[in-house]
Short mmCIF file of C-alpha atoms in Angstrom, two decimals:
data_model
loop_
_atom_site.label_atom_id
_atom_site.label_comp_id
_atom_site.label_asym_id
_atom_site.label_seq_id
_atom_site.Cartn_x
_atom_site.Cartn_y
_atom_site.Cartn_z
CA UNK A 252 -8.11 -100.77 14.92
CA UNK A 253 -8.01 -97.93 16.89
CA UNK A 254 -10.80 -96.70 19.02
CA UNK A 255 -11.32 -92.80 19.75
CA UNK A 256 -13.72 -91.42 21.62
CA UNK A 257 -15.40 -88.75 19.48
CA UNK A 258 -17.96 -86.05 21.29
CA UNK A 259 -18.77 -88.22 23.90
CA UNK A 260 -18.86 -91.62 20.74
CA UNK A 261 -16.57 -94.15 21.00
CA UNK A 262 -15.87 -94.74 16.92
CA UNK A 263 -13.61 -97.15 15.37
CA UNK A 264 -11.72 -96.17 11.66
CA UNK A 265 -10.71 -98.84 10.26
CA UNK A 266 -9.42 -99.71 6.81
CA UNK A 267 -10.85 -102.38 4.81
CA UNK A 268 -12.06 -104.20 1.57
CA UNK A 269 -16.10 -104.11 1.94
CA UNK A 270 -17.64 -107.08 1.15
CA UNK A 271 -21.47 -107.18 -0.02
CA UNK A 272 -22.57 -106.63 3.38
CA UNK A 273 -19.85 -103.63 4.16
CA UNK A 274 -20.87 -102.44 0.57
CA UNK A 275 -24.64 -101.90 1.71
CA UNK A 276 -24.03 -100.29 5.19
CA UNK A 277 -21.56 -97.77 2.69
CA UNK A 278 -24.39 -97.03 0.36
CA UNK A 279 -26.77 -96.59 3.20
CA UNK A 280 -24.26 -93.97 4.67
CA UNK A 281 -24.07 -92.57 1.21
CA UNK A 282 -27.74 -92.22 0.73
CA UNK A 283 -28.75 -90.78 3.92
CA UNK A 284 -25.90 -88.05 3.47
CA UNK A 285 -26.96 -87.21 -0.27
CA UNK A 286 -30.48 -86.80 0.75
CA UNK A 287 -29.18 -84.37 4.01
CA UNK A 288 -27.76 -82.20 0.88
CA UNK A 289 -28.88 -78.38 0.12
CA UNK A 290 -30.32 -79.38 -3.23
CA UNK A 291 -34.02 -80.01 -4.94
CA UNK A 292 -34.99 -83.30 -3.96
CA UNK A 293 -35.30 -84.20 -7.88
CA UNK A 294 -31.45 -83.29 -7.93
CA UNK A 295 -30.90 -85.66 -5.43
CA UNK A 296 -32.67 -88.62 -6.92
CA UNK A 297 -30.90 -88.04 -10.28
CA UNK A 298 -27.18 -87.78 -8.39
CA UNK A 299 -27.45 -90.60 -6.30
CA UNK A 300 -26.94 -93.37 -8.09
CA UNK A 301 -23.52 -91.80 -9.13
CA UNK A 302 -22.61 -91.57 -5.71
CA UNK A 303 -23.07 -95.11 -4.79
CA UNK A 304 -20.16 -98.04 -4.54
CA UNK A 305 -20.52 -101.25 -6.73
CA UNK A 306 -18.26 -104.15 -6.48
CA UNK A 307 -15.91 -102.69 -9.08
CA UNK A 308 -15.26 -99.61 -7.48
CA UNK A 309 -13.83 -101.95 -4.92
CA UNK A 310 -11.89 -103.18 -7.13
CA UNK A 311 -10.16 -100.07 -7.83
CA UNK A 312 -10.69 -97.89 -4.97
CA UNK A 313 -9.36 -97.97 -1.23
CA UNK A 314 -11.58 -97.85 1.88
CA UNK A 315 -11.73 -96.64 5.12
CA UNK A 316 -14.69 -97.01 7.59
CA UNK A 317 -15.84 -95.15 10.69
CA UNK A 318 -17.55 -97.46 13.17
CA UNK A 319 -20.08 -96.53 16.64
CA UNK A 320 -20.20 -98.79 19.31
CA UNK A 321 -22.51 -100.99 18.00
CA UNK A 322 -19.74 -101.74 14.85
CA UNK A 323 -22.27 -99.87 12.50
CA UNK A 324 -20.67 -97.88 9.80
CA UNK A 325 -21.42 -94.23 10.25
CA UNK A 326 -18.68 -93.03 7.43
CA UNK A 327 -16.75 -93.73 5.06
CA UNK A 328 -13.92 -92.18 3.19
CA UNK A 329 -12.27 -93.66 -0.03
CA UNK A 330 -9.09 -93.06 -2.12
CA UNK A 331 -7.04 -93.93 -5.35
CA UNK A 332 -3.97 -92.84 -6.52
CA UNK A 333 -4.58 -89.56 -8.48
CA UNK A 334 -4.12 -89.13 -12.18
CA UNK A 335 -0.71 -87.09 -12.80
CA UNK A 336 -2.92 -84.84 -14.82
CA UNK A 337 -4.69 -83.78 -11.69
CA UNK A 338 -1.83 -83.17 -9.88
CA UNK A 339 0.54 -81.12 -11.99
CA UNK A 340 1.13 -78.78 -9.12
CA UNK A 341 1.65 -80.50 -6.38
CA UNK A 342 3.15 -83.89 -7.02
CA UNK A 343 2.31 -87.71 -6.38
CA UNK A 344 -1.28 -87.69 -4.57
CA UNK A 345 -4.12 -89.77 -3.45
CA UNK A 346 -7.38 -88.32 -4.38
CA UNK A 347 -10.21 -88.42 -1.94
CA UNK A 348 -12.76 -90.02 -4.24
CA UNK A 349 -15.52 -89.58 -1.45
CA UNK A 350 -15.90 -88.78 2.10
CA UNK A 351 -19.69 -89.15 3.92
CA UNK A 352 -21.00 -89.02 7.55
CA UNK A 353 -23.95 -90.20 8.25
CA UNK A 354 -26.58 -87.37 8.86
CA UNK A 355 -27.11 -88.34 12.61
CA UNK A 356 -23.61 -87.88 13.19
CA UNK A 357 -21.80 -85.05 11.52
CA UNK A 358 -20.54 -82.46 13.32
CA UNK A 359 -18.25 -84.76 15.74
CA UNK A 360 -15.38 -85.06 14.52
CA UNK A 361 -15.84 -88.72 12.35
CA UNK A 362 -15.20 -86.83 8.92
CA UNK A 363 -12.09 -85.22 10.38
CA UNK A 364 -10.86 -88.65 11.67
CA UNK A 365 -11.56 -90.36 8.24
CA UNK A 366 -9.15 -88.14 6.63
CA UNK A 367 -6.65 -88.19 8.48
CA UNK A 368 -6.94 -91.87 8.32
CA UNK A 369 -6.02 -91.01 4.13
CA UNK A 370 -3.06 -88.49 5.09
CA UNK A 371 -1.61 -91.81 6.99
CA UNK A 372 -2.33 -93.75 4.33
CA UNK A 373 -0.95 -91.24 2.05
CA UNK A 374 2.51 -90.57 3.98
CA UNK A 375 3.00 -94.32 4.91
CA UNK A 376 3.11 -94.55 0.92
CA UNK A 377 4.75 -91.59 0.02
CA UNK A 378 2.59 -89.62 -1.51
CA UNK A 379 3.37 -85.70 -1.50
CA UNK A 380 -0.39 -84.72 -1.19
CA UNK A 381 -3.85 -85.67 -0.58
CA UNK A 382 -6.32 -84.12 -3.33
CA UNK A 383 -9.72 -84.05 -2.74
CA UNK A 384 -12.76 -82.42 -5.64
CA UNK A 385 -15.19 -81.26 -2.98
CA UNK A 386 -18.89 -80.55 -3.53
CA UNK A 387 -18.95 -76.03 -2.98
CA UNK A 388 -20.59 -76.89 0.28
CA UNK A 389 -17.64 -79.00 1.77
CA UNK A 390 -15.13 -76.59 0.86
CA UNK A 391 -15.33 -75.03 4.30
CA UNK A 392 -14.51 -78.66 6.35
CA UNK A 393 -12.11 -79.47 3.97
CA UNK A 394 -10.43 -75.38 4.11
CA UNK A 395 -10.41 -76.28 8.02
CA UNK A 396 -8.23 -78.90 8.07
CA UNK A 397 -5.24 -77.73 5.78
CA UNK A 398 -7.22 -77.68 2.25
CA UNK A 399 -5.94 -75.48 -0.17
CA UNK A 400 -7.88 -74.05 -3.96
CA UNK A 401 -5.63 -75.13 -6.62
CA UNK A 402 -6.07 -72.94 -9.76
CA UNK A 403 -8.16 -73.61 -11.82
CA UNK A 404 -6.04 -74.12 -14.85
CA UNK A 405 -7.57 -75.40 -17.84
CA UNK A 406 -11.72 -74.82 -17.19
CA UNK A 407 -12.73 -77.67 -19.90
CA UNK A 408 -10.83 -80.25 -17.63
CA UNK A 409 -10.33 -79.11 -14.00
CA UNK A 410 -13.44 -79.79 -11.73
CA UNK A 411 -14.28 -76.24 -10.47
CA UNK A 412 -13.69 -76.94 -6.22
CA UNK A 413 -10.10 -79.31 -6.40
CA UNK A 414 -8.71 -78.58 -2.92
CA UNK A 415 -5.21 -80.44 -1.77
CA UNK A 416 -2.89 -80.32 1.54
CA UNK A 417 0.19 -81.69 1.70
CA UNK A 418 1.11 -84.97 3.63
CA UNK A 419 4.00 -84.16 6.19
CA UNK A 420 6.62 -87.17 5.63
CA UNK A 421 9.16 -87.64 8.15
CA UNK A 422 12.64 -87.36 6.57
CA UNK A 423 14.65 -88.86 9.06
CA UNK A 424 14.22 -90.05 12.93
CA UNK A 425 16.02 -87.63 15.37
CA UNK A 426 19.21 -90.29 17.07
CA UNK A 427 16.94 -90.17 20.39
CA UNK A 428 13.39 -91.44 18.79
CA UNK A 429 11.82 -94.36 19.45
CA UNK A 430 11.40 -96.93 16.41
CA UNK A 431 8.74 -98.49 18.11
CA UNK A 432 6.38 -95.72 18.51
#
Protein backbone atom coordinates (compact mmCIF):
# COMPACT_ATOMS: atom_id res chain seq x y z
CA UNK A 1 0.00 0.00 0.00
CA UNK A 2 1.03 3.18 -0.87
CA UNK A 3 0.40 6.27 1.13
CA UNK A 4 -0.04 9.83 -0.62
CA UNK A 5 -0.59 12.75 0.91
CA UNK A 6 -3.67 14.30 -0.72
CA UNK A 7 -4.59 18.25 0.05
CA UNK A 8 -2.99 18.25 3.16
CA UNK A 9 -4.75 14.00 3.80
CA UNK A 10 -2.60 11.36 4.08
CA UNK A 11 -4.89 8.51 2.05
CA UNK A 12 -4.05 5.02 1.39
CA UNK A 13 -5.49 3.14 -2.17
CA UNK A 14 -5.37 -0.01 -1.81
CA UNK A 15 -6.77 -2.96 -3.73
CA UNK A 16 -8.77 -5.55 -2.15
CA UNK A 17 -11.61 -8.21 -1.83
CA UNK A 18 -14.17 -6.47 0.80
CA UNK A 19 -15.34 -8.62 3.22
CA UNK A 20 -18.81 -7.92 5.10
CA UNK A 21 -17.27 -5.31 7.08
CA UNK A 22 -15.28 -3.58 3.91
CA UNK A 23 -18.70 -4.18 2.08
CA UNK A 24 -20.60 -1.80 4.63
CA UNK A 25 -17.97 1.05 4.93
CA UNK A 26 -18.39 0.78 0.63
CA UNK A 27 -22.11 1.16 0.81
CA UNK A 28 -21.83 3.85 3.38
CA UNK A 29 -19.46 5.72 0.91
CA UNK A 30 -21.97 4.93 -1.74
CA UNK A 31 -24.90 6.27 0.08
CA UNK A 32 -23.58 9.42 1.35
CA UNK A 33 -22.33 10.25 -2.33
CA UNK A 34 -25.83 9.32 -3.98
CA UNK A 35 -27.62 11.45 -1.56
CA UNK A 36 -24.79 14.56 -2.31
CA UNK A 37 -26.33 14.08 -6.04
CA UNK A 38 -28.22 17.02 -8.08
CA UNK A 39 -31.43 15.03 -8.16
CA UNK A 40 -35.10 14.98 -6.30
CA UNK A 41 -34.60 13.31 -3.19
CA UNK A 42 -37.43 10.68 -4.32
CA UNK A 43 -34.93 9.95 -7.30
CA UNK A 44 -32.43 9.24 -4.97
CA UNK A 45 -34.25 6.81 -2.75
CA UNK A 46 -35.48 4.87 -5.82
CA UNK A 47 -31.61 4.71 -7.39
CA UNK A 48 -29.89 3.73 -4.47
CA UNK A 49 -30.38 0.47 -3.93
CA UNK A 50 -28.97 -0.11 -7.52
CA UNK A 51 -25.97 1.53 -6.59
CA UNK A 52 -25.10 -0.54 -3.67
CA UNK A 53 -22.46 -3.72 -3.54
CA UNK A 54 -23.77 -7.22 -2.38
CA UNK A 55 -21.59 -10.14 -1.87
CA UNK A 56 -22.00 -11.23 -5.48
CA UNK A 57 -20.89 -8.26 -7.02
CA UNK A 58 -17.75 -9.24 -5.23
CA UNK A 59 -17.76 -12.05 -6.73
CA UNK A 60 -17.53 -10.65 -10.07
CA UNK A 61 -16.22 -7.28 -9.72
CA UNK A 62 -12.65 -5.87 -8.71
CA UNK A 63 -12.02 -3.33 -5.90
CA UNK A 64 -10.03 -0.64 -5.01
CA UNK A 65 -10.29 1.45 -1.75
CA UNK A 66 -9.19 4.92 -0.71
CA UNK A 67 -8.29 5.06 2.98
CA UNK A 68 -7.74 8.52 5.64
CA UNK A 69 -5.61 8.22 8.39
CA UNK A 70 -7.80 6.68 10.56
CA UNK A 71 -7.97 3.44 7.79
CA UNK A 72 -11.67 4.57 7.09
CA UNK A 73 -12.76 4.11 3.56
CA UNK A 74 -13.52 7.42 1.97
CA UNK A 75 -13.78 5.87 -1.82
CA UNK A 76 -13.99 3.39 -3.72
CA UNK A 77 -13.58 2.57 -7.34
CA UNK A 78 -14.47 -0.85 -8.99
CA UNK A 79 -13.83 -2.64 -12.34
CA UNK A 80 -14.55 -5.75 -14.63
CA UNK A 81 -13.40 -6.64 -17.77
CA UNK A 82 -15.70 -4.92 -20.36
CA UNK A 83 -18.04 -6.69 -22.69
CA UNK A 84 -16.43 -6.69 -26.37
CA UNK A 85 -19.72 -5.22 -27.36
CA UNK A 86 -18.91 -2.11 -25.41
CA UNK A 87 -15.74 -1.73 -26.70
CA UNK A 88 -15.89 -2.12 -30.46
CA UNK A 89 -13.82 0.98 -30.90
CA UNK A 90 -11.26 0.90 -28.84
CA UNK A 91 -10.16 -2.59 -27.97
CA UNK A 92 -9.72 -4.90 -24.78
CA UNK A 93 -10.94 -2.63 -21.70
CA UNK A 94 -11.81 -2.61 -18.11
CA UNK A 95 -14.95 -0.80 -17.43
CA UNK A 96 -15.19 1.43 -14.44
CA UNK A 97 -18.33 -0.08 -12.96
CA UNK A 98 -18.35 2.72 -10.19
CA UNK A 99 -16.24 5.34 -8.74
CA UNK A 100 -17.54 7.38 -5.28
CA UNK A 101 -15.92 9.86 -2.81
CA UNK A 102 -17.29 10.39 0.09
CA UNK A 103 -19.12 13.85 0.26
CA UNK A 104 -16.70 15.26 3.00
CA UNK A 105 -13.93 14.65 0.81
CA UNK A 106 -14.28 15.30 -2.87
CA UNK A 107 -12.53 17.78 -4.39
CA UNK A 108 -8.89 16.44 -3.23
CA UNK A 109 -7.71 14.53 -5.40
CA UNK A 110 -9.00 10.74 -3.90
CA UNK A 111 -11.25 10.16 -7.11
CA UNK A 112 -8.31 11.04 -9.34
CA UNK A 113 -6.03 8.63 -7.36
CA UNK A 114 -8.66 5.76 -7.51
CA UNK A 115 -8.46 5.75 -11.16
CA UNK A 116 -5.41 5.78 -11.79
CA UNK A 117 -5.17 2.97 -9.40
CA UNK A 118 -7.61 1.10 -12.51
CA UNK A 119 -5.26 2.47 -15.46
CA UNK A 120 -2.42 0.38 -13.39
CA UNK A 121 -4.49 -2.25 -13.02
CA UNK A 122 -5.52 -2.01 -16.53
CA UNK A 123 -1.86 -1.73 -18.16
CA UNK A 124 -0.29 -4.32 -15.70
CA UNK A 125 -2.99 -6.63 -17.54
CA UNK A 126 -2.93 -5.41 -20.82
CA UNK A 127 -5.81 -3.91 -21.43
CA UNK A 128 -5.85 -1.18 -24.34
CA UNK A 129 -8.40 1.11 -22.47
CA UNK A 130 -10.23 1.95 -19.44
CA UNK A 131 -14.11 2.60 -20.19
CA UNK A 132 -16.07 4.20 -17.83
CA UNK A 133 -20.46 5.03 -18.35
CA UNK A 134 -20.45 8.21 -16.28
CA UNK A 135 -23.53 9.81 -14.69
CA UNK A 136 -23.86 13.61 -17.18
CA UNK A 137 -22.58 15.24 -14.07
CA UNK A 138 -19.16 13.32 -13.88
CA UNK A 139 -18.42 13.80 -17.37
CA UNK A 140 -16.37 16.88 -16.56
CA UNK A 141 -13.81 14.86 -13.84
CA UNK A 142 -13.70 12.12 -15.96
CA UNK A 143 -13.05 14.73 -19.48
CA UNK A 144 -10.16 16.08 -17.05
CA UNK A 145 -8.21 13.29 -16.76
CA UNK A 146 -7.92 11.91 -20.44
CA UNK A 147 -11.78 10.81 -20.93
CA UNK A 148 -12.93 10.78 -24.25
CA UNK A 149 -17.16 10.59 -25.75
CA UNK A 150 -17.31 7.55 -27.77
CA UNK A 151 -20.15 7.75 -30.35
CA UNK A 152 -22.95 6.91 -29.63
CA UNK A 153 -23.53 4.16 -32.08
CA UNK A 154 -26.50 2.16 -31.77
CA UNK A 155 -29.01 4.46 -29.25
CA UNK A 156 -31.19 1.21 -28.15
CA UNK A 157 -27.88 -0.28 -26.65
CA UNK A 158 -25.16 2.32 -25.92
CA UNK A 159 -25.62 4.12 -22.48
CA UNK A 160 -25.86 7.81 -23.55
CA UNK A 161 -22.35 9.29 -21.44
CA UNK A 162 -19.62 6.07 -22.30
CA UNK A 163 -16.32 7.96 -21.94
CA UNK A 164 -12.80 5.85 -22.40
CA UNK A 165 -8.88 6.84 -22.33
CA UNK A 166 -6.42 4.74 -23.32
CA UNK A 167 -3.93 2.90 -20.93
CA UNK A 168 -0.24 3.82 -22.00
CA UNK A 169 1.64 0.25 -22.02
CA UNK A 170 5.25 0.30 -22.10
CA UNK A 171 6.51 -1.58 -25.20
CA UNK A 172 9.89 -2.16 -24.32
CA UNK A 173 12.49 -0.90 -21.46
CA UNK A 174 15.09 1.59 -22.90
CA UNK A 175 18.90 -0.72 -22.42
CA UNK A 176 19.64 1.94 -19.50
CA UNK A 177 16.24 1.41 -17.27
CA UNK A 178 16.06 0.07 -14.17
CA UNK A 179 14.02 -3.35 -13.78
CA UNK A 180 13.61 -2.69 -10.34
CA UNK A 181 11.83 0.51 -10.40
Amino acid sequence: MERTIVTGQAITVQRLTPDSTALDAINRVIESAVLGWDLAERVKRLVLPSYRYTPLDVQHLSFAVARDRHDDIVGVASWEEADAVDSPQIGAALVLHGLFVAPRHQGRGIGSLLVDEVVKVAAANGYDALLVKAQRDAQGFFASRGFRSLPLGDAAHDYAHRLWRPVQQPRHQPHNADPHR
